[in-house]
Coordinates of C-alpha atoms in Angstrom, one line a residue:
Chain I
L7 CA -26.2 1.2 26.2
Q8 CA -26.4 -0.5 23.0
S9 CA -30.5 -0.7 23.8
F10 CA -31.2 2.7 24.1
L11 CA -29.1 4.1 21.1
S12 CA -31.9 1.5 19.2
V13 CA -34.7 4.2 21.0
F14 CA -33.8 6.4 19.5
R15 CA -32.1 4.7 15.8
S16 CA -33.6 6.3 13.3
L17 CA -32.7 10.0 13.6
P18 CA -34.9 11.3 10.8
S19 CA -38.0 9.7 11.5
L20 CA -38.1 10.7 14.9
E21 CA -37.6 14.4 14.5
K22 CA -40.2 14.0 11.7
T23 CA -42.4 12.6 14.2
V24 CA -41.7 13.0 18.0
G25 CA -42.3 15.8 19.9
K26 CA -41.7 15.4 22.9
C27 CA -39.1 12.5 25.1
L28 CA -39.8 12.1 28.8
I29 CA -37.1 10.0 30.5
L30 CA -37.7 8.1 33.6
L31 CA -35.9 5.9 36.6
K32 CA -38.0 3.3 38.1
P33 CA -35.8 2.1 40.4
Q34 CA -38.2 -0.4 42.3
A35 CA -39.1 -2.1 38.9
S36 CA -35.3 -1.4 37.8
R37 CA -36.3 0.2 34.6
L38 CA -35.2 2.9 32.8
V39 CA -38.6 4.8 31.0
V40 CA -38.2 6.4 27.3
Q41 CA -41.3 7.1 26.4
L42 CA -41.7 9.1 23.1
H43 CA -44.7 11.1 22.2
C44 CA -45.4 11.4 19.0
K45 CA -47.5 12.9 16.1
Y46 CA -51.7 11.4 16.1
G47 CA -51.2 11.0 19.7
V48 CA -49.0 8.5 19.3
T49 CA -46.7 7.9 22.4
K50 CA -44.2 4.7 22.4
T51 CA -42.8 3.7 26.0
H52 CA -39.7 1.7 25.9
N53 CA -39.0 -0.4 29.1
L54 CA -35.2 -0.7 29.1
A55 CA -33.9 -3.1 32.6
F56 CA -30.9 -2.0 34.1
Q57 CA -28.6 -3.6 36.8
E58 CA -27.3 -1.6 39.7
C59 CA -23.5 -1.4 39.8
E60 CA -20.7 0.5 41.7
R61 CA -20.2 3.6 41.1
L62 CA -16.1 3.7 39.5
Q63 CA -14.3 7.6 39.6
A64 CA -11.6 7.4 38.0
V65 CA -8.2 9.3 39.7
F66 CA -7.1 12.0 37.5
D67 CA -6.0 15.5 38.0
T68 CA -5.6 17.7 34.5
Q69 CA -3.8 19.7 37.1
R70 CA -0.8 17.4 37.7
C71 CA -0.5 16.7 34.0
A72 CA 3.1 19.0 33.3
S73 CA 2.3 18.8 29.0
S74 CA -1.4 20.1 27.3
L75 CA -2.5 20.8 24.1
R76 CA -5.5 22.0 22.7
A77 CA -6.3 22.3 18.9
P78 CA -9.7 22.0 17.0
A79 CA -10.9 18.7 16.8
R80 CA -10.1 18.7 13.1
V81 CA -7.1 20.1 12.8
L82 CA -6.2 16.3 15.0
A83 CA -9.5 15.2 12.9
E84 CA -7.1 15.8 10.0
A85 CA -4.0 14.1 11.7
V86 CA -5.2 10.5 12.5
V87 CA -6.5 9.7 8.9
H88 CA -2.8 9.2 7.6
F89 CA -2.5 6.2 10.6
P90 CA -4.4 2.9 9.3
Q91 CA -8.0 1.9 10.8
T92 CA -6.0 -0.6 12.2
L93 CA -3.7 0.6 14.5
A94 CA -3.8 -0.2 18.4
E95 CA -0.9 2.3 19.7
V96 CA 0.0 5.7 18.2
T97 CA 2.6 8.2 20.5
L98 CA 2.7 11.8 20.1
G99 CA 5.4 13.4 21.2
A100 CA 6.7 16.9 21.4
G101 CA 9.5 18.5 18.7
P102 CA 12.6 20.0 18.2
G103 CA 10.7 23.4 16.6
G104 CA 8.0 23.7 18.4
K105 CA 6.8 20.3 16.8
I106 CA 4.3 17.8 17.3
S107 CA 4.0 14.8 16.1
L108 CA 2.4 11.3 16.1
Q109 CA 3.9 8.3 15.2
N110 CA 2.4 4.9 14.9
Y111 CA 4.2 3.2 17.6
V112 CA 5.6 0.1 16.9
E113 CA 6.2 -2.6 19.8
D114 CA 9.4 -4.2 19.1
E115 CA 12.3 -3.9 17.3
A116 CA 12.5 -6.8 14.9
E117 CA 8.9 -5.3 13.3
R118 CA 10.3 -2.1 13.2
S119 CA 11.8 -3.9 10.1
K120 CA 9.8 -5.0 8.5
M121 CA 6.3 -2.5 9.2
M122 CA 6.2 0.9 7.9
V123 CA 6.4 3.6 10.2
T124 CA 3.9 6.7 9.8
E125 CA 5.0 10.4 11.6
L126 CA 3.4 13.8 11.4
C127 CA 4.3 16.6 11.9
L128 CA 2.2 19.1 13.4
A129 CA 3.8 23.1 13.9
E130 CA 2.8 24.8 16.9
D131 CA 0.7 27.3 15.0
E132 CA -2.7 25.0 14.6
F133 CA -3.3 24.4 17.5
Q134 CA -5.3 26.7 19.9
T135 CA -2.5 26.0 23.2
V136 CA 0.9 24.7 23.6
A137 CA 2.4 24.3 27.1
V138 CA 4.6 21.1 26.2
A139 CA 7.6 19.6 28.3
P140 CA 10.3 19.9 25.4
G141 CA 10.9 16.3 24.2
S142 CA 8.2 14.2 26.6
C143 CA 6.4 12.1 24.9
I144 CA 3.8 9.6 25.9
T145 CA 1.4 6.3 23.8
F146 CA -1.8 5.7 23.6
C147 CA -4.6 3.7 22.4
L148 CA -5.4 5.2 19.4
K149 CA -9.1 3.6 18.5
E150 CA -10.3 5.1 21.6
F151 CA -8.9 8.6 20.3
R152 CA -10.6 8.6 17.2
G153 CA -13.8 7.1 19.1
L154 CA -13.8 10.5 21.1
L155 CA -13.2 13.0 17.9
T156 CA -15.2 11.9 16.0
F157 CA -17.9 13.5 18.8
A158 CA -15.4 16.2 18.5
E159 CA -15.8 16.8 15.3
A160 CA -19.6 16.6 15.4
S161 CA -20.0 18.8 17.9
N162 CA -17.2 21.4 16.3
L163 CA -15.4 21.5 19.7
P164 CA -12.4 21.9 20.3
L165 CA -9.6 19.2 22.4
T166 CA -7.4 19.9 25.4
I167 CA -5.2 16.8 25.7
H168 CA -2.8 17.3 29.0
Y169 CA -0.4 13.9 29.5
D170 CA 2.5 13.8 32.1
V171 CA 5.3 10.9 32.1
P172 CA 4.7 8.0 30.2
G173 CA 2.6 5.5 32.4
R174 CA 0.8 8.5 34.0
P175 CA -2.2 8.7 32.4
V176 CA -3.4 11.1 29.5
I177 CA -6.5 13.0 29.8
F178 CA -8.7 14.4 27.2
T179 CA -11.4 16.7 28.0
L180 CA -13.5 18.6 25.4
D181 CA -16.2 21.8 26.9
D182 CA -18.9 23.7 26.0
A183 CA -21.8 25.3 27.9
V184 CA -23.9 22.4 28.3
L185 CA -21.2 19.4 28.9
E186 CA -18.0 18.3 30.1
V187 CA -16.0 15.3 28.4
H188 CA -13.3 13.6 29.6
L189 CA -11.6 10.9 28.3
V190 CA -8.8 9.5 31.0
L191 CA -6.6 6.7 29.0
A192 CA -3.6 4.4 30.0
T193 CA -0.7 5.4 28.9
L194 CA 2.6 2.7 28.5
S195 CA 5.0 3.6 30.3
D196 CA 9.1 3.1 29.6
T197 CA 10.5 0.9 31.1
E198 CA 12.8 0.0 28.3
S199 CA 13.9 2.7 27.2
N200 CA 15.9 3.3 23.5
S201 CA 18.4 5.3 23.4
Q202 CA 18.9 7.5 26.7
P203 CA 18.2 6.8 30.5
P204 CA 15.0 8.9 31.5
T205 CA 16.6 12.3 32.9
A206 CA 16.2 13.4 36.0
N207 CA 11.7 14.6 35.5
G208 CA 11.9 11.9 33.8
V209 CA 11.1 13.1 31.0
S210 CA 11.7 10.8 27.9
H211 CA 13.8 11.3 24.7
L212 CA 11.2 10.7 21.2
P213 CA 12.3 8.7 18.5
A214 CA 15.5 9.6 16.7
P215 CA 14.1 13.0 14.7
S216 CA 13.4 12.7 11.2
D217 CA 16.2 14.9 10.1
D218 CA 19.6 12.9 10.6
F219 CA 19.7 9.3 8.7
A220 CA 22.0 8.2 5.9
D221 CA 21.1 8.8 2.6
D222 CA 23.8 6.5 1.2
L223 CA 23.9 2.9 1.0
E224 CA 26.8 2.3 -0.3
S225 CA 28.1 0.6 3.2
Y226 CA 25.6 -1.5 2.4
M227 CA 25.9 -2.5 -0.1
I228 CA 29.4 -3.7 0.6
A229 CA 28.2 -5.5 2.9
M230 CA 25.6 -6.8 1.1
E231 CA 28.0 -8.2 -1.6
T232 CA 31.2 -9.2 0.5
S233 CA 28.2 -11.1 3.8
A234 CA 26.9 -13.2 -0.4
Y235 CA 29.4 -15.5 1.3
E236 CA 29.8 -16.3 5.3
E237 CA 26.7 -15.3 7.0
G238 CA 27.8 -11.2 7.8
P239 CA 26.4 -10.3 11.5
G240 CA 26.6 -6.9 10.4
V241 CA 24.2 -6.5 7.7
P242 CA 20.6 -5.9 9.0
P243 CA 17.8 -8.7 8.2
S244 CA 16.1 -7.3 5.2
P245 CA 12.1 -7.0 5.9
T246 CA 11.0 -9.7 2.4
F247 CA 13.7 -10.4 1.6
P248 CA 16.0 -13.0 3.0
L249 CA 20.1 -13.7 2.2
R250 CA 19.6 -16.3 0.4
T251 CA 22.7 -19.1 0.7
P252 CA 25.0 -18.9 -2.2
R253 CA 24.3 -20.9 -5.3
P254 CA 26.9 -23.3 -6.9
A255 CA 28.7 -22.0 -9.1
E256 CA 27.4 -22.6 -12.7
S257 CA 28.9 -22.6 -15.4
D258 CA 27.7 -20.1 -17.9
P259 CA 26.8 -21.7 -21.1
E260 CA 24.9 -24.3 -19.0
Q261 CA 22.7 -20.8 -17.0
E262 CA 21.8 -19.7 -19.9
E263 CA 20.6 -23.1 -21.6
E264 CA 18.6 -22.9 -18.8
E265 CA 16.8 -19.9 -18.7
E266 CA 15.4 -20.2 -22.9
E267 CA 13.9 -23.5 -21.4
E268 CA 11.9 -21.7 -19.5
G269 CA 7.9 -21.8 -20.5
A270 CA 9.7 -22.3 -24.6
V271 CA 7.7 -24.9 -26.5
P272 CA 10.4 -26.8 -27.7
G273 CA 12.1 -26.7 -31.2
T274 CA 10.8 -22.9 -31.3
P275 CA 12.0 -20.0 -32.3
P276 CA 14.6 -17.1 -30.2
H277 CA 13.1 -15.4 -27.7
K278 CA 11.0 -11.9 -28.4
K279 CA 11.2 -9.3 -26.9
F280 CA 7.4 -7.8 -27.3
R281 CA 8.0 -4.4 -27.8
S282 CA 10.0 -5.0 -30.6
L283 CA 7.0 -6.6 -32.8
F284 CA 4.6 -5.1 -31.5
F285 CA 5.8 -1.4 -31.4
G286 CA 9.1 -1.7 -33.8
S287 CA 11.4 -0.6 -31.3
V288 CA 13.6 -2.4 -29.4
L289 CA 14.5 -1.5 -26.0
T290 CA 18.7 -3.2 -24.4
P291 CA 18.8 -3.4 -21.1
G292 CA 21.7 -1.2 -19.6
G293 CA 21.7 1.7 -22.0
P294 CA 23.9 3.2 -23.9
G295 CA 26.6 5.6 -22.7
L296 CA 25.8 6.0 -19.2
A297 CA 27.6 9.3 -17.2
P298 CA 30.4 8.2 -15.5
T299 CA 30.0 8.1 -11.7
Q300 CA 30.4 11.8 -10.4
E301 CA 32.3 12.4 -7.0
V302 CA 30.2 13.4 -5.0
L303 CA 31.4 17.2 -3.6
A304 CA 29.2 18.1 -1.4
E305 CA 26.2 15.7 0.7
D306 CA 23.6 17.0 -0.5
S307 CA 21.6 17.7 2.4
D308 CA 17.3 17.7 3.1
G309 CA 16.5 20.8 5.5
E310 CA 13.4 21.2 4.2
Y311 CA 12.0 19.1 6.9
Chain V
M213 CA 23.5 4.1 -4.3
R214 CA 20.8 6.9 -4.4
F215 CA 17.2 7.1 -5.5
R216 CA 15.2 10.8 -5.2
A217 CA 12.2 11.7 -6.5
K218 CA 9.4 14.1 -6.5
I219 CA 5.7 14.6 -8.0
V220 CA 4.2 17.7 -7.3
D221 CA 1.0 17.6 -10.1
L222 CA -2.2 15.4 -8.1
A223 CA -3.5 14.4 -11.7
C224 CA 0.2 12.7 -12.3
L225 CA -0.4 11.7 -8.3
N226 CA -3.3 10.2 -8.5
H227 CA -2.5 7.7 -11.9
F228 CA 1.3 6.8 -10.1
S229 CA -1.3 5.6 -7.0
R230 CA -3.9 4.2 -9.2
V231 CA -1.0 2.3 -10.6
I232 CA 0.2 1.0 -6.8
N233 CA -3.5 0.6 -6.5
T234 CA -3.7 -2.2 -9.0
I235 CA 0.1 -4.1 -8.2
A236 CA -0.5 -4.0 -4.5
K237 CA -3.6 -6.3 -5.9
L238 CA -1.8 -8.2 -8.0
A239 CA 1.4 -8.8 -5.3
K240 CA 1.9 -9.2 -1.6
T241 CA 5.5 -8.2 -2.1
C242 CA 7.4 -7.9 -5.7
T243 CA 10.2 -6.4 -6.9
L244 CA 10.8 -3.0 -7.9
C245 CA 13.5 -2.0 -10.6
L246 CA 14.6 2.0 -10.6
T247 CA 16.7 3.2 -14.2
D248 CA 17.0 6.7 -15.0
S249 CA 14.1 6.3 -17.5
K250 CA 11.4 3.5 -15.9
L251 CA 10.1 2.0 -12.9
Y252 CA 9.5 -1.8 -13.6
F253 CA 7.5 -3.4 -10.9
I254 CA 8.1 -7.5 -11.1
L255 CA 7.1 -11.4 -9.8
S256 CA 9.2 -13.6 -10.9
D257 CA 7.5 -16.5 -11.2
K258 CA 7.8 -18.6 -8.4
V259 CA 6.1 -21.8 -6.3
A260 CA 4.8 -18.7 -3.8
N261 CA 3.0 -17.0 -6.3
G262 CA 0.8 -20.4 -7.6
G263 CA 3.8 -19.8 -10.8
V264 CA 2.4 -16.5 -11.7
S265 CA 4.4 -13.6 -12.9
M266 CA 4.2 -9.7 -13.9
W267 CA 6.3 -6.9 -15.5
C268 CA 5.0 -3.5 -15.7
E269 CA 7.1 -0.7 -16.8
L270 CA 6.4 2.6 -16.6
C271 CA 8.2 5.9 -17.6
Q272 CA 9.0 7.7 -14.9
G273 CA 9.5 10.9 -16.9
N274 CA 5.5 10.8 -17.3
F275 CA 5.1 11.0 -13.7
F276 CA 7.7 12.6 -12.2
D277 CA 8.6 16.5 -12.2
E278 CA 12.1 15.0 -10.5
F279 CA 13.4 12.2 -10.3
Q280 CA 17.2 11.6 -9.7
M281 CA 18.4 7.7 -9.1
E282 CA 22.2 6.4 -8.9
G283 CA 21.9 3.0 -9.1
V284 CA 25.0 0.3 -7.3
A285 CA 27.9 1.3 -10.3
A286 CA 27.7 3.2 -13.1
E287 CA 27.8 0.2 -15.6
H288 CA 25.2 -1.5 -13.5
N289 CA 23.1 1.8 -13.2
K290 CA 20.3 0.2 -11.2
I291 CA 18.7 -0.6 -8.0
Y292 CA 16.8 -3.7 -7.2
L293 CA 14.4 -3.1 -4.3
E294 CA 11.4 -5.9 -2.7
L295 CA 8.5 -4.4 -0.7
V296 CA 5.3 -4.7 -0.1
P297 CA 3.4 -2.4 -2.5
E298 CA 0.8 -2.6 0.1
N299 CA 2.6 -0.3 2.1
L300 CA 3.2 2.5 -0.6
S301 CA -0.9 2.0 -1.3
R302 CA -1.4 3.2 1.8
A303 CA 1.5 6.4 1.6
L304 CA -0.3 7.4 -1.1
K305 CA -4.1 6.9 -0.2
T306 CA -4.1 9.6 2.2
A307 CA -2.1 12.4 0.1
Q308 CA -5.1 12.9 -2.4
S309 CA -4.6 17.0 -1.8
A310 CA -1.2 17.2 -1.7
K311 CA 1.3 19.7 -2.4
A312 CA 3.8 17.6 -3.0
V313 CA 4.8 14.2 -2.8
K314 CA 9.2 13.4 -2.0
M315 CA 10.8 9.6 -2.1
K316 CA 14.2 8.7 -0.9
L317 CA 15.8 6.0 -0.3
T318 CA 17.4 6.3 3.5
N319 CA 18.8 3.8 5.6
K320 CA 18.2 5.1 9.1
H321 CA 17.5 1.3 11.3
C322 CA 16.9 -0.6 7.7
P323 CA 16.7 1.1 3.9
C324 CA 13.4 2.4 3.6
L325 CA 11.7 4.0 0.9
R326 CA 10.4 7.2 2.5
V327 CA 8.0 9.0 1.2
A328 CA 7.5 12.8 2.4
V329 CA 3.7 14.3 1.8
E330 CA 4.5 17.6 2.1
L331 CA 0.2 19.0 2.8
P332 CA -1.6 22.4 2.6
S333 CA -2.4 23.2 6.3
L334 CA -4.1 26.7 7.8
S335 CA -0.5 26.9 9.9
S336 CA 2.1 29.1 8.0
S337 CA 4.5 25.9 7.6
S338 CA 2.3 22.9 6.0
R339 CA 2.1 19.8 7.7
I340 CA 4.4 16.7 6.6
V341 CA 3.6 12.9 6.9
T342 CA 6.8 10.4 6.0
H343 CA 6.3 7.1 5.9
D344 CA 9.7 5.4 5.9
I345 CA 8.5 1.9 3.5
P346 CA 11.3 -0.9 4.6
V347 CA 12.8 -2.4 1.5
G348 CA 14.8 -5.2 0.8
V349 CA 17.9 -4.3 -1.4
I350 CA 18.6 -7.2 -3.5
P351 CA 22.5 -7.8 -5.1
R352 CA 23.5 -7.7 -7.9
R353 CA 24.2 -11.5 -8.3
L354 CA 20.4 -11.5 -8.4
W355 CA 19.5 -9.2 -10.6
N356 CA 19.3 -12.2 -13.7
D357 CA 16.1 -13.6 -12.3
F358 CA 14.5 -10.3 -12.6
R359 CA 15.3 -10.1 -16.2
E360 CA 11.7 -9.1 -18.5
P361 CA 9.9 -11.7 -19.7
S362 CA 9.9 -13.2 -23.2
V363 CA 6.3 -13.3 -24.9
P364 CA 6.1 -16.6 -25.6
D365 CA 5.8 -18.5 -28.6
F366 CA 1.5 -18.5 -29.1
D367 CA -0.7 -19.9 -30.8
V368 CA -3.1 -17.6 -30.4
S369 CA -3.0 -13.9 -30.1
I370 CA -6.1 -12.0 -28.8
Y371 CA -8.1 -8.8 -27.9
L372 CA -9.7 -9.1 -24.6
P373 CA -13.9 -8.1 -24.2
V374 CA -14.3 -4.9 -21.7
L375 CA -13.1 -5.9 -19.1
K376 CA -15.5 -4.3 -16.8
T377 CA -18.1 -7.3 -18.7
M378 CA -15.0 -10.4 -18.7
K379 CA -14.4 -9.3 -14.8
S380 CA -18.0 -9.5 -13.9
V381 CA -18.6 -13.3 -15.8
V382 CA -15.5 -14.2 -14.1
E383 CA -16.6 -13.1 -10.8
R384 CA -19.5 -14.8 -11.2
M385 CA -18.1 -17.6 -12.8
K386 CA -16.1 -18.2 -9.3
N387 CA -18.2 -18.8 -6.6
L388 CA -18.7 -21.9 -8.8
S389 CA -15.3 -23.6 -10.4
N390 CA -11.6 -23.1 -8.6
S391 CA -10.2 -23.5 -11.8
I392 CA -11.8 -21.6 -15.8
V393 CA -10.6 -22.4 -19.3
I394 CA -9.7 -19.9 -22.1
E395 CA -10.0 -20.6 -26.1
A396 CA -9.4 -18.5 -28.1
N397 CA -9.1 -18.7 -32.0
L398 CA -7.9 -16.5 -34.5
S399 CA -11.4 -15.5 -35.8
G400 CA -12.0 -12.7 -32.5
E401 CA -13.9 -15.6 -31.1
M402 CA -12.8 -16.7 -26.8
N403 CA -15.1 -18.2 -25.1
L404 CA -14.7 -19.0 -20.8
K405 CA -15.5 -22.2 -19.6
I406 CA -16.5 -23.8 -16.7
E407 CA -17.3 -27.2 -16.0
T408 CA -18.6 -29.0 -12.3
D409 CA -20.0 -32.0 -11.5
L410 CA -23.4 -29.6 -11.4
V411 CA -23.0 -27.8 -14.0
S412 CA -20.6 -26.4 -16.3
V413 CA -21.4 -22.8 -18.2
T414 CA -19.8 -21.1 -21.2
T415 CA -19.5 -17.6 -22.2
H416 CA -19.0 -16.8 -26.4
F417 CA -17.5 -13.3 -26.7
K418 CA -17.9 -12.6 -31.0
D419 CA -15.3 -9.9 -33.3
L420 CA -12.9 -9.9 -30.9
G421 CA -10.1 -8.6 -32.8
N422 CA -6.6 -10.9 -32.8
P423 CA -3.5 -8.3 -32.2
P424 CA -1.7 -7.7 -36.0
W425 CA 2.2 -9.5 -34.3
A426 CA 5.0 -9.0 -37.3
S427 CA 6.6 -11.7 -37.3
E428 CA 10.3 -11.6 -37.2
D429 CA 12.6 -13.1 -40.7
G430 CA 13.3 -16.3 -41.1
C431 CA 11.5 -17.6 -38.2
Q432 CA 7.8 -19.8 -38.3
S433 CA 5.8 -19.1 -35.4
S434 CA 3.4 -21.5 -34.0
A435 CA 0.4 -19.5 -35.7
Q436 CA 0.8 -18.8 -38.8
G437 CA -0.6 -21.3 -41.2
R438 CA -2.9 -22.0 -38.4
D439 CA -6.5 -23.0 -39.0
L440 CA -9.4 -19.5 -38.1
E441 CA -11.7 -21.4 -36.8
S442 CA -9.1 -24.0 -34.3
M443 CA -9.5 -23.1 -30.8
A444 CA -6.2 -23.2 -27.9
E445 CA -7.5 -23.4 -25.0
A446 CA -5.5 -22.7 -21.3
R447 CA -7.3 -23.9 -18.4
I448 CA -6.1 -21.6 -15.0
D449 CA -6.8 -21.0 -11.6
I450 CA -10.0 -18.9 -11.9
R451 CA -9.0 -16.9 -8.7
K452 CA -5.3 -15.5 -10.1
L453 CA -7.9 -14.0 -13.6
Q454 CA -10.3 -12.5 -11.1
Q455 CA -7.1 -10.8 -8.6
L456 CA -5.6 -9.7 -12.4
L457 CA -8.8 -7.9 -13.4
A458 CA -9.9 -6.9 -10.2
G459 CA -7.2 -5.0 -9.8
Q460 CA -8.5 -3.2 -13.1
Q461 CA -8.9 0.9 -11.3
V462 CA -8.9 2.5 -15.0
N463 CA -10.0 0.9 -18.5
P464 CA -6.6 0.0 -20.7
T465 CA -6.0 1.8 -23.8
K466 CA -5.7 -2.5 -25.5
A467 CA -5.6 -5.0 -23.8
L468 CA -4.7 -8.6 -25.1
C469 CA -4.1 -11.7 -24.5
N470 CA -1.3 -14.5 -26.2
I471 CA -2.8 -18.1 -25.3
V472 CA -0.6 -21.1 -25.6
S473 CA -2.7 -24.2 -25.4
K474 CA -2.4 -26.5 -22.4
R475 CA 1.0 -23.7 -21.3
I476 CA 0.4 -20.3 -20.4
V477 CA -1.8 -17.3 -21.0
H478 CA -0.2 -13.9 -21.5
F479 CA -2.0 -11.2 -20.3
I480 CA -1.3 -8.0 -21.7
L481 CA -2.7 -4.9 -20.5
L482 CA -2.3 -0.9 -21.9
H483 CA -2.5 2.5 -21.4
E484 CA -0.5 5.7 -22.7
D485 CA 2.4 5.4 -19.8
V486 CA 1.7 2.2 -18.4
S487 CA 2.2 -1.7 -19.7
L488 CA 1.1 -4.0 -17.9
Q489 CA 2.5 -7.9 -18.5
Y490 CA 0.4 -10.4 -16.4
F491 CA 0.9 -14.6 -17.0
I492 CA -0.9 -17.2 -15.5
P493 CA 0.2 -20.8 -16.4
A494 CA -2.0 -23.2 -16.9
L495 CA -3.1 -25.4 -14.5
A496 CA -2.0 -29.1 -14.7

């Protein structure tokens, strides 16, 4: 394809100089000929070598897909922009309340606690058609999808997504008066279900909805503090912060001395806080008069989203 | 232990994003300390960082429309988190046209800083993008590791030249050498020098000015009574200096450095509502 594309590389100059373009096939010579008839009687002929190969036909049928969605390409393009360019796979799901979500796919549990998880929710009314099995979700390659989106956006065409159960291919279609595009991608099959076993009709569950989570890290903190002297099994490993082995008990004056020597030339005056010299105000850490802990009578809920 | 904050104003959001972008360029992982009035991004000097340390301080009131935090206990009303600032930078990158950005500390599978961006959409409800950034909660017994560094007893304090100029000089010098010597005196002169077997290059800056530091009563700082022409110098890793200069997205209101001869260079970059201190130790 590269050699074919190179003929049309510079669109602006083509538009200015080319009158007509002739494409013909010379099967005996195994050549695809592209002839550009330009201004001033100039003709550029490109002879591209080709090799015949077996025809590959993907077997798919959009009619057999349980779910479909249709949206302007722009909406989907705006949605994927929030995911990093290097992200390989994305999970599309039909959530509660008619929301369609896109989430970056994270391979295993260990990675989940280290990687940032991004989720975007689109409301049902952003789509032109929504006919999805509730709770359904599929995971497919984002990179390929992005490529199709770029094309769809440029041609200003709506994109239809047909999908079924995880493992069955997802089919993206674009059509218009002059062309019809089908992009078929494999989806990840749901071999290890993370929460519940798949229901009878093969619909698997989306990752837990974002609404119910614990705001409160009190229990986590308590676990952390108590596990200081025993490697507590209950504390989940923190992503970047390894649980350090406790320091042997040091007497306080010893510690103070160590810190003073840090970075100071011996025999120098006591440390200065830069604020106190530069701006003339000194801020002591921990501040005066902190309000006593308020008893939380009602948990604040965040039902807005 | 709770934390919730919200930014509604786009200018504040952009400003905050720029600060985060700068931090992300300086540290792969750093500590975020939250108090009820301030946020601190801290990198403490470890061998792994090449001995550099960073202290960046922001007043929450200048950025957030809503800010509520509750520390571990009333007398320890702070939260210390370890995170990868690049994640936060990425989360804010596509929030440029947001209606609101909310941040919250949560504990779904593991402690996370949840950044929820509310974006405008043509439909009746807004689009919401949530980014769950994993964080490490730093226990109280380790908080001492993250105290504000003191200003070293410097030999010379001098204002930096225009950062853009300094950056382009250092970038070119980086191609020739791994270390750079910064020297300056109390007459407002600074030289950046590199020396290799084949070549030595020096860039001279004049009339930079020396900041006035009020000395505490009774103490004799190294800077007092010092010969005005005498240069204090330190040889530092050029990549660290280049990282610092390249990370600056906005020109600071004040930029200066304090040199402790052959020990450490302490950079202070001040903006209206953000202050950044960066320490680069001298090479052996």
